JSON list of C-alpha atoms in Angstrom, two decimals:
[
{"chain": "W", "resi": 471, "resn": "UNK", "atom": "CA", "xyz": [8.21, 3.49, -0.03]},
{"chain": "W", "resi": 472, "resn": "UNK", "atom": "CA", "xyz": [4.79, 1.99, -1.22]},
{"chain": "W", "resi": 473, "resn": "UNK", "atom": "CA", "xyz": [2.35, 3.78, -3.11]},
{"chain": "W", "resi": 474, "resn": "UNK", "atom": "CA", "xyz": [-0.93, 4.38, -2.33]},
{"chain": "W", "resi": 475, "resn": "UNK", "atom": "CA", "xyz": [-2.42, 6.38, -4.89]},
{"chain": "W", "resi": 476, "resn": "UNK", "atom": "CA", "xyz": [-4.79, 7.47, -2.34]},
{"chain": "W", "resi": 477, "resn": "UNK", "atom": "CA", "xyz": [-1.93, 9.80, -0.70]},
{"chain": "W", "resi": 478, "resn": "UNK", "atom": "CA", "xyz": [-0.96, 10.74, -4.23]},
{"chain": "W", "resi": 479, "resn": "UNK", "atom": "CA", "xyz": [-4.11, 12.39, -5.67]},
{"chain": "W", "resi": 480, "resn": "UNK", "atom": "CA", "xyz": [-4.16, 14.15, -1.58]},
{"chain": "W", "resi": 481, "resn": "UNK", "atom": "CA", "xyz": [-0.92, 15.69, -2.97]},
{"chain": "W", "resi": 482, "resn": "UNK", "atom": "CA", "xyz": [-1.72, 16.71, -6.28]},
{"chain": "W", "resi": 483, "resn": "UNK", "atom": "CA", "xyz": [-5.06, 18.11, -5.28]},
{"chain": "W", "resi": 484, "resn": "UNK", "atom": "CA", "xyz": [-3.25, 20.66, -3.11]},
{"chain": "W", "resi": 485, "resn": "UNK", "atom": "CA", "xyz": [-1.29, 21.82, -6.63]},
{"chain": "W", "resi": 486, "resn": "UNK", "atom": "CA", "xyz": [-4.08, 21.48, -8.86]},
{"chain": "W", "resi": 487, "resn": "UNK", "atom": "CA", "xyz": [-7.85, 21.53, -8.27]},
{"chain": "W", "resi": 488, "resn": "UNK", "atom": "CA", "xyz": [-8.79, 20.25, -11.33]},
{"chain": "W", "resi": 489, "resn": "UNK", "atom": "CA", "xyz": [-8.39, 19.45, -14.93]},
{"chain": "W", "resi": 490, "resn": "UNK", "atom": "CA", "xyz": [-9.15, 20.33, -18.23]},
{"chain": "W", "resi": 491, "resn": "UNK", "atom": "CA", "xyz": [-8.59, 16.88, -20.25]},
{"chain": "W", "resi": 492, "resn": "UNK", "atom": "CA", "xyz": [-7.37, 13.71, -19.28]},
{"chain": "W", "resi": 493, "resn": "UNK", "atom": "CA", "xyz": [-4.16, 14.63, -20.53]},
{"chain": "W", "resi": 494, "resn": "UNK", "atom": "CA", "xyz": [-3.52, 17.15, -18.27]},
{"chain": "W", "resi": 495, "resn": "UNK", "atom": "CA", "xyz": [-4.48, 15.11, -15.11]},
{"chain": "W", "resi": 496, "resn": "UNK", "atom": "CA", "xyz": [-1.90, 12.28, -16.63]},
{"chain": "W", "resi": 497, "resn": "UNK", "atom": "CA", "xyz": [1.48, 14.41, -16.95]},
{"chain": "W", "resi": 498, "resn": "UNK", "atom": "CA", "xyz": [0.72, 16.64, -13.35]},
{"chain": "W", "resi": 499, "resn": "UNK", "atom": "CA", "xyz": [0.38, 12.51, -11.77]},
{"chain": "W", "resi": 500, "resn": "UNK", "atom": "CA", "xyz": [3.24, 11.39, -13.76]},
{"chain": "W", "resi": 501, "resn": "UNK", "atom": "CA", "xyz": [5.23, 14.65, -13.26]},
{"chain": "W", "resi": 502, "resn": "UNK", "atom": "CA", "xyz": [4.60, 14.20, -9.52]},
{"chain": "W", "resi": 503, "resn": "UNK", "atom": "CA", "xyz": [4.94, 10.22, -9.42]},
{"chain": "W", "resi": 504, "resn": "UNK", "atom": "CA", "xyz": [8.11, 10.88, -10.90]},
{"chain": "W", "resi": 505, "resn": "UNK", "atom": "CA", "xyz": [9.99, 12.38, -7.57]},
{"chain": "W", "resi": 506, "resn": "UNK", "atom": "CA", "xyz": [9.96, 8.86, -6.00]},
{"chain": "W", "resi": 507, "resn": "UNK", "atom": "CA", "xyz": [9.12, 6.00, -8.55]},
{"chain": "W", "resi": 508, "resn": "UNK", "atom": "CA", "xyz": [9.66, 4.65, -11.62]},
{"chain": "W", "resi": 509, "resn": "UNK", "atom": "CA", "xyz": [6.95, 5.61, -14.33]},
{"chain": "W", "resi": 510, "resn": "UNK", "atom": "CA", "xyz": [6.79, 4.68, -18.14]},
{"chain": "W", "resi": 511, "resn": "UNK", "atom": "CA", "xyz": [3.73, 6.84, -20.26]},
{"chain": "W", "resi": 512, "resn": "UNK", "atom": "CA", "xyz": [1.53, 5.31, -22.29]},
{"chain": "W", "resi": 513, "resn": "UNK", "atom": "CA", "xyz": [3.48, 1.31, -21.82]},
{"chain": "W", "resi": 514, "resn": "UNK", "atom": "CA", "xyz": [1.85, -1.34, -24.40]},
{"chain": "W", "resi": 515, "resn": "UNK", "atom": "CA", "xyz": [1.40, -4.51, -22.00]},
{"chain": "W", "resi": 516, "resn": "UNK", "atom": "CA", "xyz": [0.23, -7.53, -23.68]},
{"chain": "W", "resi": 517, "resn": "UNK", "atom": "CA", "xyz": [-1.99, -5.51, -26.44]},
{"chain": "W", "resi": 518, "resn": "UNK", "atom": "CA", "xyz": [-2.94, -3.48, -23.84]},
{"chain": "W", "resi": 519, "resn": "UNK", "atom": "CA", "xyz": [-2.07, 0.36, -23.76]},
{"chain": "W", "resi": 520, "resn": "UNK", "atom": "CA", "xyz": [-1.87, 1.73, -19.69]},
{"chain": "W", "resi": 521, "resn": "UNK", "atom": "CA", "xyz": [-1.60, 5.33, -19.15]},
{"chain": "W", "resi": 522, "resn": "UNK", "atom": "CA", "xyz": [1.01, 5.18, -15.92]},
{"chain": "W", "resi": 523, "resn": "UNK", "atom": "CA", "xyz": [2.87, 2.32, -15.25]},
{"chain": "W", "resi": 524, "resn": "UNK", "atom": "CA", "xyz": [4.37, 2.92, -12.29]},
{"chain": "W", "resi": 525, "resn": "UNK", "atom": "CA", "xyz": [7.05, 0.63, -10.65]},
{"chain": "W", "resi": 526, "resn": "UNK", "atom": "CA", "xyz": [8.25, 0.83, -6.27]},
{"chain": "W", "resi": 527, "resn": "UNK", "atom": "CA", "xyz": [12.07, 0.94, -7.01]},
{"chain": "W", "resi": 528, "resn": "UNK", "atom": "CA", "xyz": [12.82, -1.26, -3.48]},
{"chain": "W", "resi": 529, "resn": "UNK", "atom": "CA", "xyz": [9.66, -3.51, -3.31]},
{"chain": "W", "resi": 530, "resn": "UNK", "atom": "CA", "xyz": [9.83, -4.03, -7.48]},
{"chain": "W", "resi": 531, "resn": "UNK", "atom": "CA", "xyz": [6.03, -3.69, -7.22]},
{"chain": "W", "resi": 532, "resn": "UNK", "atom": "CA", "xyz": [4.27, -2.50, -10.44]},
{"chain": "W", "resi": 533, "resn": "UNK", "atom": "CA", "xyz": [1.31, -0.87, -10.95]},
{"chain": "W", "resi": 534, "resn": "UNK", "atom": "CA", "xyz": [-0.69, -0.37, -14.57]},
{"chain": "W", "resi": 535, "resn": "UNK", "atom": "CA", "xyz": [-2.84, 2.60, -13.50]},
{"chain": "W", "resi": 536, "resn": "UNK", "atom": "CA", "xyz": [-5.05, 3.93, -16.24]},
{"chain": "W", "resi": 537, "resn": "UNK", "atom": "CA", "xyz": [-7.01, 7.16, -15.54]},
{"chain": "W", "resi": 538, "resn": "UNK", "atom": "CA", "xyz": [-10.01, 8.58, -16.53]},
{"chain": "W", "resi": 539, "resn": "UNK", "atom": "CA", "xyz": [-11.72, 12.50, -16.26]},
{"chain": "W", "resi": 540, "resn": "UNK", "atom": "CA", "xyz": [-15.33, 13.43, -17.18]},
{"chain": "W", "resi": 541, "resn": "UNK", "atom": "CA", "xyz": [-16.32, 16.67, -16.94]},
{"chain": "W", "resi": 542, "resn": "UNK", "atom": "CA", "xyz": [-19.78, 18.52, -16.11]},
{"chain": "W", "resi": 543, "resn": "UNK", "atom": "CA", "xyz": [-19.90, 21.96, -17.31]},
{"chain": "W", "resi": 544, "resn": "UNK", "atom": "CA", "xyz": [-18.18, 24.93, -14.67]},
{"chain": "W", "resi": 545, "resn": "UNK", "atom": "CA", "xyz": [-16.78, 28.42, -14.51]},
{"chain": "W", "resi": 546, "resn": "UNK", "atom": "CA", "xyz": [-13.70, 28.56, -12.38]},
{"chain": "W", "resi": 547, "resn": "UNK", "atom": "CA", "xyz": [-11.70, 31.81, -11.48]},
{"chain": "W", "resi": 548, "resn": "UNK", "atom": "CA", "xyz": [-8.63, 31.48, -10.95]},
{"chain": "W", "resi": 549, "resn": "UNK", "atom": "CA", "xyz": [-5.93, 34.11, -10.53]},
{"chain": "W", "resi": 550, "resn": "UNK", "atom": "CA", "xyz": [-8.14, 36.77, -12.89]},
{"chain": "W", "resi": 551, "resn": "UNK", "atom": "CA", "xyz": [-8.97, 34.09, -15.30]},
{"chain": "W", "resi": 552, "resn": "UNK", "atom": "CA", "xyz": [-12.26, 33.00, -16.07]},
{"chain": "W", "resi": 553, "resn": "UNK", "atom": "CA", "xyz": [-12.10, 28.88, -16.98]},
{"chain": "W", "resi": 554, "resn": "UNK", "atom": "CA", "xyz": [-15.10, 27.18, -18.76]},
{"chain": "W", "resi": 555, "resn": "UNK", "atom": "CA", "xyz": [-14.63, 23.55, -18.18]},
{"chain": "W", "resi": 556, "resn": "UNK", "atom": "CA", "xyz": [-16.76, 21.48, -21.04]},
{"chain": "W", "resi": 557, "resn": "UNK", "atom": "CA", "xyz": [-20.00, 19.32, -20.41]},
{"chain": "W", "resi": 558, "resn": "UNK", "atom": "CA", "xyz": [-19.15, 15.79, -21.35]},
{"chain": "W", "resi": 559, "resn": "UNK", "atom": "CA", "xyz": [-22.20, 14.01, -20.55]},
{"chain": "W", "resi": 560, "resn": "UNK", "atom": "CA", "xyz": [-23.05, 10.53, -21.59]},
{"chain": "W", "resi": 561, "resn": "UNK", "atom": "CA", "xyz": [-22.37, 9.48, -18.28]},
{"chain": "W", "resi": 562, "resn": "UNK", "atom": "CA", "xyz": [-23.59, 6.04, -19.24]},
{"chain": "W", "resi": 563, "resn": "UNK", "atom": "CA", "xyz": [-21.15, 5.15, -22.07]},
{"chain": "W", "resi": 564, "resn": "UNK", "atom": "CA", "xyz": [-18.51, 7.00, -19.31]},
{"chain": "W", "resi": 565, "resn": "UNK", "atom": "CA", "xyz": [-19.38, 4.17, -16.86]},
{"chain": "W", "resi": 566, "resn": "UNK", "atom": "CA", "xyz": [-19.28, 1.35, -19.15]},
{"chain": "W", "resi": 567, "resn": "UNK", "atom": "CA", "xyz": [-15.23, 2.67, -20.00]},
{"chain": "W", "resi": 568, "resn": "UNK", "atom": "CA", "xyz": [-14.83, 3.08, -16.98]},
{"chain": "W", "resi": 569, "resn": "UNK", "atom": "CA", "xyz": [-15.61, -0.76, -16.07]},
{"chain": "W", "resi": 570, "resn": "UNK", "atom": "CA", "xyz": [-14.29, -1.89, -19.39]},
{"chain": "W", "resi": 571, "resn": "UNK", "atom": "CA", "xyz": [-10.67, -0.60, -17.52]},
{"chain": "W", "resi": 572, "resn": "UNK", "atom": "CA", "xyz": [-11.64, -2.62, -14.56]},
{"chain": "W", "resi": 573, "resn": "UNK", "atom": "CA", "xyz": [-12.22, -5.63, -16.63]},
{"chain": "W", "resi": 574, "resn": "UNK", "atom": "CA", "xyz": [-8.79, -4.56, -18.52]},
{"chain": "W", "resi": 575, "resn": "UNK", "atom": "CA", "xyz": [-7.17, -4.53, -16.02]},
{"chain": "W", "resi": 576, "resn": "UNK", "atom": "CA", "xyz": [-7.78, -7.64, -14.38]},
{"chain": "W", "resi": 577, "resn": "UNK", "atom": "CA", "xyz": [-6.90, -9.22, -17.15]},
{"chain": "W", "resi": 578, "resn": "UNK", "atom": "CA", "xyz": [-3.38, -7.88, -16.97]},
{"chain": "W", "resi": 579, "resn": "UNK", "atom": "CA", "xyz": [-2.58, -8.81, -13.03]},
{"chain": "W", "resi": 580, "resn": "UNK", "atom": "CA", "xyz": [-4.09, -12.25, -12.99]},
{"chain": "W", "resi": 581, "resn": "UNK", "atom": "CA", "xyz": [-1.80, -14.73, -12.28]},
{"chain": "W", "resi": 582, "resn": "UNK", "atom": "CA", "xyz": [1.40, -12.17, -12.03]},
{"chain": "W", "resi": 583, "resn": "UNK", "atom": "CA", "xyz": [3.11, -11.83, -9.22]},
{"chain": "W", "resi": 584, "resn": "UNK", "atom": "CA", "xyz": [3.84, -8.16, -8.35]},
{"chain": "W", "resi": 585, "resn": "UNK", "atom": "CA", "xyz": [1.94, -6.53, -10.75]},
{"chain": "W", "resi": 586, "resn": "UNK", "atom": "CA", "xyz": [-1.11, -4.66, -9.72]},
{"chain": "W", "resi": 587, "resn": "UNK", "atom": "CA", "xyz": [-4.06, -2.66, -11.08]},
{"chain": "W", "resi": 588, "resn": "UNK", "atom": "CA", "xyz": [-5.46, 0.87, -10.52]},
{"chain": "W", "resi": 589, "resn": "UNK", "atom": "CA", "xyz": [-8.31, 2.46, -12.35]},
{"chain": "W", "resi": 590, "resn": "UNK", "atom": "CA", "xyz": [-9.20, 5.86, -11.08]},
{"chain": "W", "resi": 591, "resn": "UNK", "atom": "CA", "xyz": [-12.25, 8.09, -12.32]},
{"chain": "W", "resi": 592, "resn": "UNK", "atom": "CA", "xyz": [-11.62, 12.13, -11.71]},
{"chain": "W", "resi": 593, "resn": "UNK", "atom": "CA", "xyz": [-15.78, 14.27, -12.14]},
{"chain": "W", "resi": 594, "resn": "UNK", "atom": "CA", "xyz": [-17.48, 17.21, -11.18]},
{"chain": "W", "resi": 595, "resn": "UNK", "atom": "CA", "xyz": [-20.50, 15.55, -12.17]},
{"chain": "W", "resi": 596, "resn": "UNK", "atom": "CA", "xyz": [-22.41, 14.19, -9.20]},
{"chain": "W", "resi": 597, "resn": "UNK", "atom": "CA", "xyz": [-24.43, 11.66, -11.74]},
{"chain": "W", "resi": 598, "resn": "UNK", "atom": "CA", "xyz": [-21.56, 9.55, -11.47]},
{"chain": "W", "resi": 599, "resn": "UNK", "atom": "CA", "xyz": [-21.74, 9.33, -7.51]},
{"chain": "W", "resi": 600, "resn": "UNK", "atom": "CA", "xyz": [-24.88, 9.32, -7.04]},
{"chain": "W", "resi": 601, "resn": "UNK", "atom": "CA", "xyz": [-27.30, 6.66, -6.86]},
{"chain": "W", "resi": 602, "resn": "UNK", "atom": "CA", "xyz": [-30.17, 6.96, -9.45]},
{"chain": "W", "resi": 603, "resn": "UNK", "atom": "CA", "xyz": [-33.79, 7.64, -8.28]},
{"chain": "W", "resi": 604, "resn": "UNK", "atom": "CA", "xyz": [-35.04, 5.68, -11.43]},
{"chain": "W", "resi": 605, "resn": "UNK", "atom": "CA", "xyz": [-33.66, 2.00, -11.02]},
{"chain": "W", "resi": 606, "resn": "UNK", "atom": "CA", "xyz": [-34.35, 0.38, -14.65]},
{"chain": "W", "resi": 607, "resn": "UNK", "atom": "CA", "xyz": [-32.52, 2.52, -16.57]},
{"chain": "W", "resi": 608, "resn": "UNK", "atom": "CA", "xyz": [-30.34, 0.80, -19.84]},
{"chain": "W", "resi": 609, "resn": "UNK", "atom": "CA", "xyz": [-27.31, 1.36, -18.26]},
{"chain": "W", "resi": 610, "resn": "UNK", "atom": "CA", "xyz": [-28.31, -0.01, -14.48]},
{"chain": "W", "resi": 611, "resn": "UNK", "atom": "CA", "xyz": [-25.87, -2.84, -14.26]},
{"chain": "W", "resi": 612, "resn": "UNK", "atom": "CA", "xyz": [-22.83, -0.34, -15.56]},
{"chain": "W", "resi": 613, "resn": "UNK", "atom": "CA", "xyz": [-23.44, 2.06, -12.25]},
{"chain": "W", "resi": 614, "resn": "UNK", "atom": "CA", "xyz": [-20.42, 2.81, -10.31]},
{"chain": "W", "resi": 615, "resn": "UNK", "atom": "CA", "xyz": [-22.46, 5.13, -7.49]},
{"chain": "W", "resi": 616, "resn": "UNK", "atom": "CA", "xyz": [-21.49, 5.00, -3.93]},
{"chain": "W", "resi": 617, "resn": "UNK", "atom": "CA", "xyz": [-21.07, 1.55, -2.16]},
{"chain": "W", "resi": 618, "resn": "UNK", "atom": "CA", "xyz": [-22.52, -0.25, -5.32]},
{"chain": "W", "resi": 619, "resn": "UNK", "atom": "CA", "xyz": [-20.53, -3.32, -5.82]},
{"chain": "W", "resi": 620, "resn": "UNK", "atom": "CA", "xyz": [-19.30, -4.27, -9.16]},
{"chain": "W", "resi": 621, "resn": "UNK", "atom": "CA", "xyz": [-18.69, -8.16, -10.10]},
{"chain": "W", "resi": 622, "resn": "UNK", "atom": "CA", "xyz": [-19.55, -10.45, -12.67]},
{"chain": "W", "resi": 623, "resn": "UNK", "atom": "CA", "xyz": [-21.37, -10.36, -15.94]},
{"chain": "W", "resi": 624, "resn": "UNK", "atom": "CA", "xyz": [-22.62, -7.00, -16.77]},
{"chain": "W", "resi": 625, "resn": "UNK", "atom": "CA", "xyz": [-24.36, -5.69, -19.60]},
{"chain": "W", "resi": 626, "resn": "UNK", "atom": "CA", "xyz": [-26.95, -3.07, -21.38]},
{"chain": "W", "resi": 627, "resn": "UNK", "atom": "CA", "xyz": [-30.81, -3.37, -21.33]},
{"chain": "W", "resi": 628, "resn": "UNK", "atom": "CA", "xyz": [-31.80, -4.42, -23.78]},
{"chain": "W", "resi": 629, "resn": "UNK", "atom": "CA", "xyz": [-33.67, -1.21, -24.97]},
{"chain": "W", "resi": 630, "resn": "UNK", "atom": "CA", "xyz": [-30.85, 0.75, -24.92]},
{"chain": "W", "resi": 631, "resn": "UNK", "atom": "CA", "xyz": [-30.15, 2.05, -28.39]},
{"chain": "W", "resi": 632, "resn": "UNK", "atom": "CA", "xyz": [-26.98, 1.35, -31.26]},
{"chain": "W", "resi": 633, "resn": "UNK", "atom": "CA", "xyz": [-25.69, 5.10, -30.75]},
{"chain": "W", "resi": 634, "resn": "UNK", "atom": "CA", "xyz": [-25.33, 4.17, -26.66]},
{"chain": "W", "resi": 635, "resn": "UNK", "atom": "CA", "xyz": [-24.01, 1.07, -27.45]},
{"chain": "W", "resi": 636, "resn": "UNK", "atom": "CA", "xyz": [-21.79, 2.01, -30.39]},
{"chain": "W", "resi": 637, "resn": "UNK", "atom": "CA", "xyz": [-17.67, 0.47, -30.00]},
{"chain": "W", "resi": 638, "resn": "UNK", "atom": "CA", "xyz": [-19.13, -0.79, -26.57]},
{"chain": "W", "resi": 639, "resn": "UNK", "atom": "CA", "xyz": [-21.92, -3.16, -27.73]},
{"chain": "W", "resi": 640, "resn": "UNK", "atom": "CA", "xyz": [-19.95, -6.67, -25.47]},
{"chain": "W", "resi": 641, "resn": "UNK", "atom": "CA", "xyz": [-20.67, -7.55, -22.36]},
{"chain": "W", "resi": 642, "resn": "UNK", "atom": "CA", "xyz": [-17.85, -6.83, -19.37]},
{"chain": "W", "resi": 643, "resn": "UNK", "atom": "CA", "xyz": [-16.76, -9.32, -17.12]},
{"chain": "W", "resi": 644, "resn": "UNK", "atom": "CA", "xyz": [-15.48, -8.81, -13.42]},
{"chain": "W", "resi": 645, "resn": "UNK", "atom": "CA", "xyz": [-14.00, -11.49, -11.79]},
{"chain": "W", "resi": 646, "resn": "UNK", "atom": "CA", "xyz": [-13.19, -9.92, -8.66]},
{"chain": "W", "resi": 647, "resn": "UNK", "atom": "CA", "xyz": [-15.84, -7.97, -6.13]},
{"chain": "W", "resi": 648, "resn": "UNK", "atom": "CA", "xyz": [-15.51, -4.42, -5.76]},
{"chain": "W", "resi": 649, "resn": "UNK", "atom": "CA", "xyz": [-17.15, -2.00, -3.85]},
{"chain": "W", "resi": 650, "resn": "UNK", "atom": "CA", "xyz": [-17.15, 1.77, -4.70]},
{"chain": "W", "resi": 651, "resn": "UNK", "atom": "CA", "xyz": [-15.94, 4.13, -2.49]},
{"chain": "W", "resi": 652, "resn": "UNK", "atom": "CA", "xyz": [-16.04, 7.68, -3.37]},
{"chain": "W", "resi": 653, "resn": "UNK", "atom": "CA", "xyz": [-13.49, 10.42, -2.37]},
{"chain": "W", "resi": 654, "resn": "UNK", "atom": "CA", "xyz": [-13.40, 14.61, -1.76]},
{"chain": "W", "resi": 655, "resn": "UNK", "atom": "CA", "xyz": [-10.86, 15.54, -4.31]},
{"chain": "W", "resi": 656, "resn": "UNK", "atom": "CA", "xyz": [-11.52, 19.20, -4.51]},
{"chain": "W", "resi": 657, "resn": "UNK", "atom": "CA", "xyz": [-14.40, 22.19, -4.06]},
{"chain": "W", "resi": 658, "resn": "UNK", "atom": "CA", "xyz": [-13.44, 24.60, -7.05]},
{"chain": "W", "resi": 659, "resn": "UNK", "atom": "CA", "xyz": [-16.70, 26.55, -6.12]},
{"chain": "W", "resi": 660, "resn": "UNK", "atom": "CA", "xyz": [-20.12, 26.32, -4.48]},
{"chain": "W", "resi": 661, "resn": "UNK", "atom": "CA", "xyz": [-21.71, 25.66, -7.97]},
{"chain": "W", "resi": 662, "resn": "UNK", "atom": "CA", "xyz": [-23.85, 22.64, -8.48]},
{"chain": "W", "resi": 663, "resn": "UNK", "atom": "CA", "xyz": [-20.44, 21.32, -10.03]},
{"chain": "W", "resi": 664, "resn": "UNK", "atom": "CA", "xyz": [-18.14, 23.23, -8.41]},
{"chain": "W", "resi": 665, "resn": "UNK", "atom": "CA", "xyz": [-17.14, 19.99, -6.32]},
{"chain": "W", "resi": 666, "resn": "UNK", "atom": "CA", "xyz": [-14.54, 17.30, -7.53]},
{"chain": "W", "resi": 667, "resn": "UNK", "atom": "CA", "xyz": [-14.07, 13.84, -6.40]},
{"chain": "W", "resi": 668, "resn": "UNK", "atom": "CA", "xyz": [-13.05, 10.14, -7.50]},
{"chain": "W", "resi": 669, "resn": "UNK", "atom": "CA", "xyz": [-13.09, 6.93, -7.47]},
{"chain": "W", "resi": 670, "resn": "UNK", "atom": "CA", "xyz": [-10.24, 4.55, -7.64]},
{"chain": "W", "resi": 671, "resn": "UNK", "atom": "CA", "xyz": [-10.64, 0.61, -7.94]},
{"chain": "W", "resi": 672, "resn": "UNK", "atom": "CA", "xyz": [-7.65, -2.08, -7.12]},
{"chain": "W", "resi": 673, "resn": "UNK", "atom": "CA", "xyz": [-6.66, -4.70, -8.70]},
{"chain": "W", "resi": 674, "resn": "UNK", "atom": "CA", "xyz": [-4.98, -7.67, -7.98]},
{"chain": "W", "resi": 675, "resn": "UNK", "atom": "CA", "xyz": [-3.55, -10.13, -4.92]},
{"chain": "W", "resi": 676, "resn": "UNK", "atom": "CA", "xyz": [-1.97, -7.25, -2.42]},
{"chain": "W", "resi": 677, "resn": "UNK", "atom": "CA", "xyz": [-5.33, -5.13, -2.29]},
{"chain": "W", "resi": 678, "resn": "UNK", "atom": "CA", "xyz": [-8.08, -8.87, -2.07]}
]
């Protein structure tokens, strides 16, 4: 049975149609991962902590997925509950982790056989997906919008200020050539952020 995480988020989304931290979206994967593969929590890999690693019990393919979940603000019902999901914002340090996984992870699968990447970013917030109407902004080479392709050096303006930069002041490096594809995940509500989707990049030989 191979995985494809794409089939995997399908399922969970049709158990639950969002989530409140990271934390939750990592044990409802895991949980469900679970039924069919191998999967260690939080496995150190050469200094390097991965939130899934997730192993194909016939092929002996592995997989270091790590997993990310920004937020934009939202009130869900649900079953007689009102839900206030929190505004994260700094969507341009969010993109910047977000790569800095990428770049992780590549580091991880090159030159090992069977062992593959997965970095997947779960929003409501449309900035993410969308392509920016103002094209010079500090964080331009860090967007991860539809279709954009992500590869080699990237790195902040140099306007942008210490705060923005702050524990993510180096450039990243991507040695491989990606290009985003964004996917429906889930419509909580018609609210401006009342829809859900992500993006998940691949790393290594089986997906080049």
């Amino acid at each position: 049975m191979m995985f494809s995480i794409h089939e995997e988020l399908e399922r969970l989304s049709q158990k639950y149609r969002f989530f409140a931290s990271k934390e939750a979206f990592k044990q409802s994967l895991k949980f469900q991962l679970q039924e069919k593969f191998r999967v260690e929590e939080n496995k150190r890999f050469h200094d390097y902590l991965i939130d899934l690693w997730v192993e194909e019990p016939e092929s002996g393919r592995q997989y270091a997925i790590c997993l990310m979940n920004k937020l934009a603000r939202v009130t869900i019902k649900q079953n007689g509950q009102t839900i206030e999901l929190k505004h994260h914002g700094a969507q341009d340090q969010g993109r910047y982790d977000f790569l800095a996984q990428v770049e992780k992870l590549e580091r991880i699968t090159m030159g090992r056989r069977n062992v593959y990447g997965i970095v997947v970013l779960l929003t409501n917030d449309h900035l993410y997906w969308t392509e920016p109407m103002r094209p010079n902004m500090v964080d331009c080479e860090f967007r991860i919008h539809e279709n954009r392709i992500i590869t080699g050096e990237l790195k902040w303006q140099e306007r942008a200020s210490a705060g923005t930069k702050e524990n993510r002041d180096a450039p990243i490096f991507i040695k491989g050539r990606y290009q985003l594809k964004w996917h429906h995940y889930s419509t909580i509500n018609q609210d401006k952020h009342g829809e859900f989707r992500y993006v998940a990049v691949h790393v290594g030989d089986v997906y080049s």
